[in-house]
Tab-separated table of C-alpha atoms in Angstrom:
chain	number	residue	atom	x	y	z
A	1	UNK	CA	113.593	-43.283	136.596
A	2	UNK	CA	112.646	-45.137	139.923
A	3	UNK	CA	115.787	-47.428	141.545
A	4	UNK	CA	112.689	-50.176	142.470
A	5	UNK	CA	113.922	-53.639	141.422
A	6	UNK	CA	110.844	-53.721	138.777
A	7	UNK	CA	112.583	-51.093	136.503
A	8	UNK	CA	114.974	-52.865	135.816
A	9	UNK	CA	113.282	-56.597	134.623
A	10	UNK	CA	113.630	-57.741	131.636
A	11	UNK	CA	110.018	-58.587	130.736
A	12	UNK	CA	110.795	-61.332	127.478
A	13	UNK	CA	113.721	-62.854	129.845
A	14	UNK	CA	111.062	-63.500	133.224
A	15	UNK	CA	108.954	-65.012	130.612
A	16	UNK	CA	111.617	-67.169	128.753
A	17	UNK	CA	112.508	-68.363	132.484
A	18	UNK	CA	109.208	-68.918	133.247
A	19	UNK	CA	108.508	-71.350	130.235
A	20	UNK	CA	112.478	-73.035	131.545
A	21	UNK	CA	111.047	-73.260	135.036
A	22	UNK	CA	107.705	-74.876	133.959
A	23	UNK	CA	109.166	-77.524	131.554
A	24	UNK	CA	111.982	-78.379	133.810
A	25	UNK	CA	109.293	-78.861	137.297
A	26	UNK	CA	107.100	-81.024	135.047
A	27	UNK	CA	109.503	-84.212	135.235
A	28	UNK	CA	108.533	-85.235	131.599
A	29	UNK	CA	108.589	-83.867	128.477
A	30	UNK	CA	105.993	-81.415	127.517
A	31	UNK	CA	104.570	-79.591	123.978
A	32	UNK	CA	104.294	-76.408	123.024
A	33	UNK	CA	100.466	-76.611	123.651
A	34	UNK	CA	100.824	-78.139	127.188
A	35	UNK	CA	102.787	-74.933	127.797
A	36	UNK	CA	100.917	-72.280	126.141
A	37	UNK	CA	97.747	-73.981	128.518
A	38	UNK	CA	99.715	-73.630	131.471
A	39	UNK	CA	100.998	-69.952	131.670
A	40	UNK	CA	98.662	-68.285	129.532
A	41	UNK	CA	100.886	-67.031	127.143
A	42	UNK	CA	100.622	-66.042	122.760
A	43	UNK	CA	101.329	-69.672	121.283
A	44	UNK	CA	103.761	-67.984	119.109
A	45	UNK	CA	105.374	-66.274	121.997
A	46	UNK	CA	105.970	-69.433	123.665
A	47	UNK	CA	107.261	-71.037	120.639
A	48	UNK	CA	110.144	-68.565	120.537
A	49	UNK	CA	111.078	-68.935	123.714
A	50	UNK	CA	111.072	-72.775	123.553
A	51	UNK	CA	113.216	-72.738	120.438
A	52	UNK	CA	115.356	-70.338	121.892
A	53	UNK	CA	115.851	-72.343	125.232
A	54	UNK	CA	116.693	-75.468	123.090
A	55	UNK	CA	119.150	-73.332	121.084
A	56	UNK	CA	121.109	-72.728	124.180
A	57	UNK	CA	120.972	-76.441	125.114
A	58	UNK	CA	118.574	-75.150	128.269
A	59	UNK	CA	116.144	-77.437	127.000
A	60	UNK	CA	115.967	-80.267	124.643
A	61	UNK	CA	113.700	-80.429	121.745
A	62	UNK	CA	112.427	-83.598	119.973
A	63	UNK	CA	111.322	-83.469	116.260
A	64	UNK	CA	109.668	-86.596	116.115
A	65	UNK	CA	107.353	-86.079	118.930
A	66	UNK	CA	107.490	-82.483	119.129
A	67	UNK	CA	107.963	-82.524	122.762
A	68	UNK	CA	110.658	-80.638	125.035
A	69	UNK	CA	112.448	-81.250	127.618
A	70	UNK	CA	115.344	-80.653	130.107
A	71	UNK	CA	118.608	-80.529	128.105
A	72	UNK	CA	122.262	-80.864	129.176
A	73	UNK	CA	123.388	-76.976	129.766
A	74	UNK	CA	120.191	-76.720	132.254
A	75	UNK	CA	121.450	-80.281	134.122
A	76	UNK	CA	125.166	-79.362	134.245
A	77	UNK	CA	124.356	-75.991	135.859
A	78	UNK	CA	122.226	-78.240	138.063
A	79	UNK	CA	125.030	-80.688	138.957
A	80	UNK	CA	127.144	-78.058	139.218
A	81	UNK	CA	125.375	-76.521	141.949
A	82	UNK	CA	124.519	-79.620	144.007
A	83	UNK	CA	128.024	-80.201	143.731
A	84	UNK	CA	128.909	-77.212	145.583
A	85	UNK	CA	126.579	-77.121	148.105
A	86	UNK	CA	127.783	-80.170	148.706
A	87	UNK	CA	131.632	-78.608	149.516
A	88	UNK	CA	130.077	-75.925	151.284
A	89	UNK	CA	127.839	-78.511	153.600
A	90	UNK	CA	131.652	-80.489	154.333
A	91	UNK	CA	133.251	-77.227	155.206
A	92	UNK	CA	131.498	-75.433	156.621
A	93	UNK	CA	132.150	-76.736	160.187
A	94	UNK	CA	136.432	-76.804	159.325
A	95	UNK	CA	135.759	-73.605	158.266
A	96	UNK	CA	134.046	-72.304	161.385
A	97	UNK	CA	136.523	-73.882	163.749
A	98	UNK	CA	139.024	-71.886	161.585
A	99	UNK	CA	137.804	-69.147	162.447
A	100	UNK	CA	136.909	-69.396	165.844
A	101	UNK	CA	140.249	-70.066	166.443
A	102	UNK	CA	141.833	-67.672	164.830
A	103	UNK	CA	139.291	-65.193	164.585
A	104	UNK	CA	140.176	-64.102	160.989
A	105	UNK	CA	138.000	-64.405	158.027
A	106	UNK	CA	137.847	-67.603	156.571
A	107	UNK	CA	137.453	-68.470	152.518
A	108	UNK	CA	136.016	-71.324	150.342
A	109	UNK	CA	136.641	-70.968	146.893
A	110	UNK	CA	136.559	-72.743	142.895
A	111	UNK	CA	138.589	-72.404	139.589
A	112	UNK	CA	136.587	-70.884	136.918
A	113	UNK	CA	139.596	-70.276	133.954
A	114	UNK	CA	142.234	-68.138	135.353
A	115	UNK	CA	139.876	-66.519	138.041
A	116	UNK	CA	138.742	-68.054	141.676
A	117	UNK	CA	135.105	-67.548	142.899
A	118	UNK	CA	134.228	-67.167	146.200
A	119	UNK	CA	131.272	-69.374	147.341
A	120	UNK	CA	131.584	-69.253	150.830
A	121	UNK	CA	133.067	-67.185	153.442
A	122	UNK	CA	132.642	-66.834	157.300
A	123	UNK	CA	133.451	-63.759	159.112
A	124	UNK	CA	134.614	-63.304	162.759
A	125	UNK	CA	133.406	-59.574	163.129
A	126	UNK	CA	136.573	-57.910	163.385
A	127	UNK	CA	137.299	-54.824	161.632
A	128	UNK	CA	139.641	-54.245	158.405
A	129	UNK	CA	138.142	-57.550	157.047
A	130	UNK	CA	138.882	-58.067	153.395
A	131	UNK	CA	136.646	-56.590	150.158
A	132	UNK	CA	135.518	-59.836	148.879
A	133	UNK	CA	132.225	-61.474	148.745
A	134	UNK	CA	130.324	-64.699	148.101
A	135	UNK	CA	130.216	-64.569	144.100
A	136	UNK	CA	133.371	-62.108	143.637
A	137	UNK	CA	135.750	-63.072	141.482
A	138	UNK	CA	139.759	-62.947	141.586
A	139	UNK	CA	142.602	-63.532	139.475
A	140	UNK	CA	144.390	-66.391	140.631
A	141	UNK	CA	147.494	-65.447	140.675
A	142	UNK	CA	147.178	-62.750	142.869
A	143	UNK	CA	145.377	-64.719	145.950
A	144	UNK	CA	146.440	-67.284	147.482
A	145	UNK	CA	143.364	-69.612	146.778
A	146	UNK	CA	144.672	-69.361	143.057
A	147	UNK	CA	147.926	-70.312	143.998
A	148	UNK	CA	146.903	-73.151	146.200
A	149	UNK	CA	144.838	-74.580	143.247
A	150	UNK	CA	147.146	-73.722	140.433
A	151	UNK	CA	150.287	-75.757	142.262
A	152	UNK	CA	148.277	-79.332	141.848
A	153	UNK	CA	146.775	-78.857	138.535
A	154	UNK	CA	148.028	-80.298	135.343
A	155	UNK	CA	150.687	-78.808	133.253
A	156	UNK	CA	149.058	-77.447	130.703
A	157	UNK	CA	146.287	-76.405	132.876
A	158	UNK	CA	148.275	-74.598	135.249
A	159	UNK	CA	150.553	-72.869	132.113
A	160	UNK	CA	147.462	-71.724	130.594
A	161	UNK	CA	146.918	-69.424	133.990
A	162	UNK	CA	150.114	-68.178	133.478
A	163	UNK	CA	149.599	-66.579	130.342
A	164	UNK	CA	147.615	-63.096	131.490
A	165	UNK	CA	148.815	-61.705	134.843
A	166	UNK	CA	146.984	-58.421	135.532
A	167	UNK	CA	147.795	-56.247	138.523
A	168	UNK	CA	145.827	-55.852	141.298
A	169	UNK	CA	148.178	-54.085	143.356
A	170	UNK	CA	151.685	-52.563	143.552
A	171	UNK	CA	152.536	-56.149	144.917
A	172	UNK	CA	151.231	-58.464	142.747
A	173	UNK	CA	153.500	-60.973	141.182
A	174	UNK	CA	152.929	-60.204	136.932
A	175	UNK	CA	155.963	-62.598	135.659
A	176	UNK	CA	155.434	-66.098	134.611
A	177	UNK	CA	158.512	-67.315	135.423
A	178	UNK	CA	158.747	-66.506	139.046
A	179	UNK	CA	154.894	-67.160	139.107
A	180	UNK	CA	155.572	-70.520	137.943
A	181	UNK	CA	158.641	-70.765	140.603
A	182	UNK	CA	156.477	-69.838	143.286
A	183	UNK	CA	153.929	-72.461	142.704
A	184	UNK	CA	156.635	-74.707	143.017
A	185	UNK	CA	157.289	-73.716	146.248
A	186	UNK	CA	153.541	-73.819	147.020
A	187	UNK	CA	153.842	-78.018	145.914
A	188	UNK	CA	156.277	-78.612	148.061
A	189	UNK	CA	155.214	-77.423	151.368
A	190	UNK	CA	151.381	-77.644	150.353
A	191	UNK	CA	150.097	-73.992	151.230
A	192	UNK	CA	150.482	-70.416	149.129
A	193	UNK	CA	150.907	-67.300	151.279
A	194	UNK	CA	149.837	-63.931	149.674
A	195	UNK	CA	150.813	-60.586	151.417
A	196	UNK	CA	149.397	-57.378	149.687
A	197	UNK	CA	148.903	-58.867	146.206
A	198	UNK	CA	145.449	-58.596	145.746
A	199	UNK	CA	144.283	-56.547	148.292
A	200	UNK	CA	146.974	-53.773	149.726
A	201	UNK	CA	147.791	-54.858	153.713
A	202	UNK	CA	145.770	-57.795	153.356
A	203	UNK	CA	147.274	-61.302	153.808
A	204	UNK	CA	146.042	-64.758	153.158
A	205	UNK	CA	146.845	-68.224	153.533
A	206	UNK	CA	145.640	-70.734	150.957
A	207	UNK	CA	145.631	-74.934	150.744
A	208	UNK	CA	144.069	-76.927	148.204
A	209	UNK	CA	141.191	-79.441	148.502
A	210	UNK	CA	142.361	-82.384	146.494
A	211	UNK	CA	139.614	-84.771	145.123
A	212	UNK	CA	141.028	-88.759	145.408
A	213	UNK	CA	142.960	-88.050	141.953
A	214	UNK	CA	145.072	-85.335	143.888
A	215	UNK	CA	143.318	-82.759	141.823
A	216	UNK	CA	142.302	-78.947	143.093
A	217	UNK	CA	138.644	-78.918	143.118
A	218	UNK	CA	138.655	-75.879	145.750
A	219	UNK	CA	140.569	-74.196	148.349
A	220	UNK	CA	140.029	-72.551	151.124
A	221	UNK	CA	141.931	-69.467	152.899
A	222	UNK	CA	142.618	-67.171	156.070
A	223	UNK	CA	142.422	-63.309	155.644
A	224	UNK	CA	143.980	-61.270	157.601
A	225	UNK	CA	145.762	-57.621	158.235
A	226	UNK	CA	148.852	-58.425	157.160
A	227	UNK	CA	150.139	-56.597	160.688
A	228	UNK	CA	147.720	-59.051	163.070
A	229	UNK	CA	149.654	-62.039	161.184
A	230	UNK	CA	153.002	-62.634	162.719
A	231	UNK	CA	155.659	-65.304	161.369
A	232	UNK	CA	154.688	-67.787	164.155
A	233	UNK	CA	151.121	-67.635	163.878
A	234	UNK	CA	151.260	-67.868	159.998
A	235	UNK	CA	152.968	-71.745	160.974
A	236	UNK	CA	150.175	-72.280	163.177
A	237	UNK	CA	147.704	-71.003	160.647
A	238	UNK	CA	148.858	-72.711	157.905
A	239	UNK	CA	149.122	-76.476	160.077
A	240	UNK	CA	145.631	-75.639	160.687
A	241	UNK	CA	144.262	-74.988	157.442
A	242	UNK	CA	146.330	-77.898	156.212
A	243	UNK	CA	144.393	-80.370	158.579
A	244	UNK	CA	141.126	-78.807	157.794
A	245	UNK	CA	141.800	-79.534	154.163
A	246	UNK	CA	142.559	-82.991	154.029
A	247	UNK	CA	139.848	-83.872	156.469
A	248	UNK	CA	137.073	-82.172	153.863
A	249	UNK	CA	139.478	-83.828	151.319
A	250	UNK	CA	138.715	-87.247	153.016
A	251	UNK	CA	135.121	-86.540	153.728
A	252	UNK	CA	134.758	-86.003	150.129
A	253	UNK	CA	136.110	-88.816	148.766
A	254	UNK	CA	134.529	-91.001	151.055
A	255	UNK	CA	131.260	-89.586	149.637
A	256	UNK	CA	132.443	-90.837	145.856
């Protein structure tokens, strides 16, 4: 078999997005007909996938009119992702004066469960940077964007991370009750520090980006060799990223 991208399409799943991407462009509700018209497709094709969609809360069906239309999975994704462009946008530039000055790779990341997920990142060039990527996913307890997060979320939120610690590396901290001590630590002086635990040699430094409730809706981090990162510097570093934080905290706030 050929490695081309078209191999591997899913031809009923380009169509079912096609039919998503039409209804949702139009701005009003549409029927089945309108649809079938549009992209020349079997009515009872269409049909299927427009049930389907509406299933999955993708799209929104009306019985009395018989029309469809966006529904709420397809406008939470939406907000979900103007919402965090928005982050990235107030970052970005804290971010790239982080790493300008310390010429280390610098992280933006969310909460999804008990994993973080990269969704931005900006690289200085050095070598030995770390394995992660824009999308990746961590556990987070072993990085110290988890950490960060998990020391200013509720309670019961932050138990509920506790509760399945897998190990990344030889280092990684798998018991809940010095997990739990060591995001109290992380409260108190407002940063997490991570040496080894999720990537061997690697350290990071983590702070939370509060919304105006105080709660964790990201964090952001500096990766580096855990040997280029000496006990002063990791002060500096972490006054830094500090700052940086509760400016984009700020800037945030001020924008709701």
């Amino acid at each position: 078999m050929s490695k081309s991208g078209g191999d591997y399409i899913v031809l009923p799943v380009m169509k079912a997005l096609q039919v998503l991407d039409y209804v949702a462009r139009q701005g009003h509700d549409v029927t089945l007909t309108e649809t079938v018209q549009e992209l020349k497709l079997p009515k009872t094709t269409v049909f299927r996938y427009l049930q389907t969609l509406s299933a999955a809360q993708f799209l929104e069906h009306d019985l009395k009119r018989d029309r469809y239309g966006v529904g709420s999975k397809f406008r939470s994704l939406a907000r979900v992702d103007q919402e965090l462009q928005g982050l990235r946008d107030i970052a970005q530039p804290e971010m790239r004066t982080l790493m300008e000055t310390f010429h280390e790779t610098v992280n933006l990341a969310v909460l999804s469960e008990n994993e973080v997920v990269y969704i931005d990142m900006l690289e200085p060039g050095r070598p030995l940077r770390a394995n992660a990527r824009i999308g990746h996913r961590h556990p987070a307890h072993s990085t110290s964007l988890g950490k960060a997060m998990m020391a200013f979320l509720p309670d019961a939120d932050a138990l509920a991370l506790r509760i399945d610690l897998p190990q990344r590396t030889i280092n990684t901290l798998t018991d809940a009750d010095k997990l739990r001590r060591q995001v109290d630590d992380v409260r108190r002086r407002g940063y997490a520090i991570e040496v080894g635990e999720n990537e061997d040699g690697l350290m990071c430094i983590g702070v939370p980006i509060l919304d105006r409730t105080g709660y964790p809706v990201a964090a952001m981090s500096l990766s580096a060799p855990e040997r280029r990162m000496k006990p002063e510097l990791t002060i500096v570093a972490a006054d830094a990223l500090k700052g940086a934080a509760k400016r984009i905290s700020t800037h945030l706030s001020a924008q709701h």
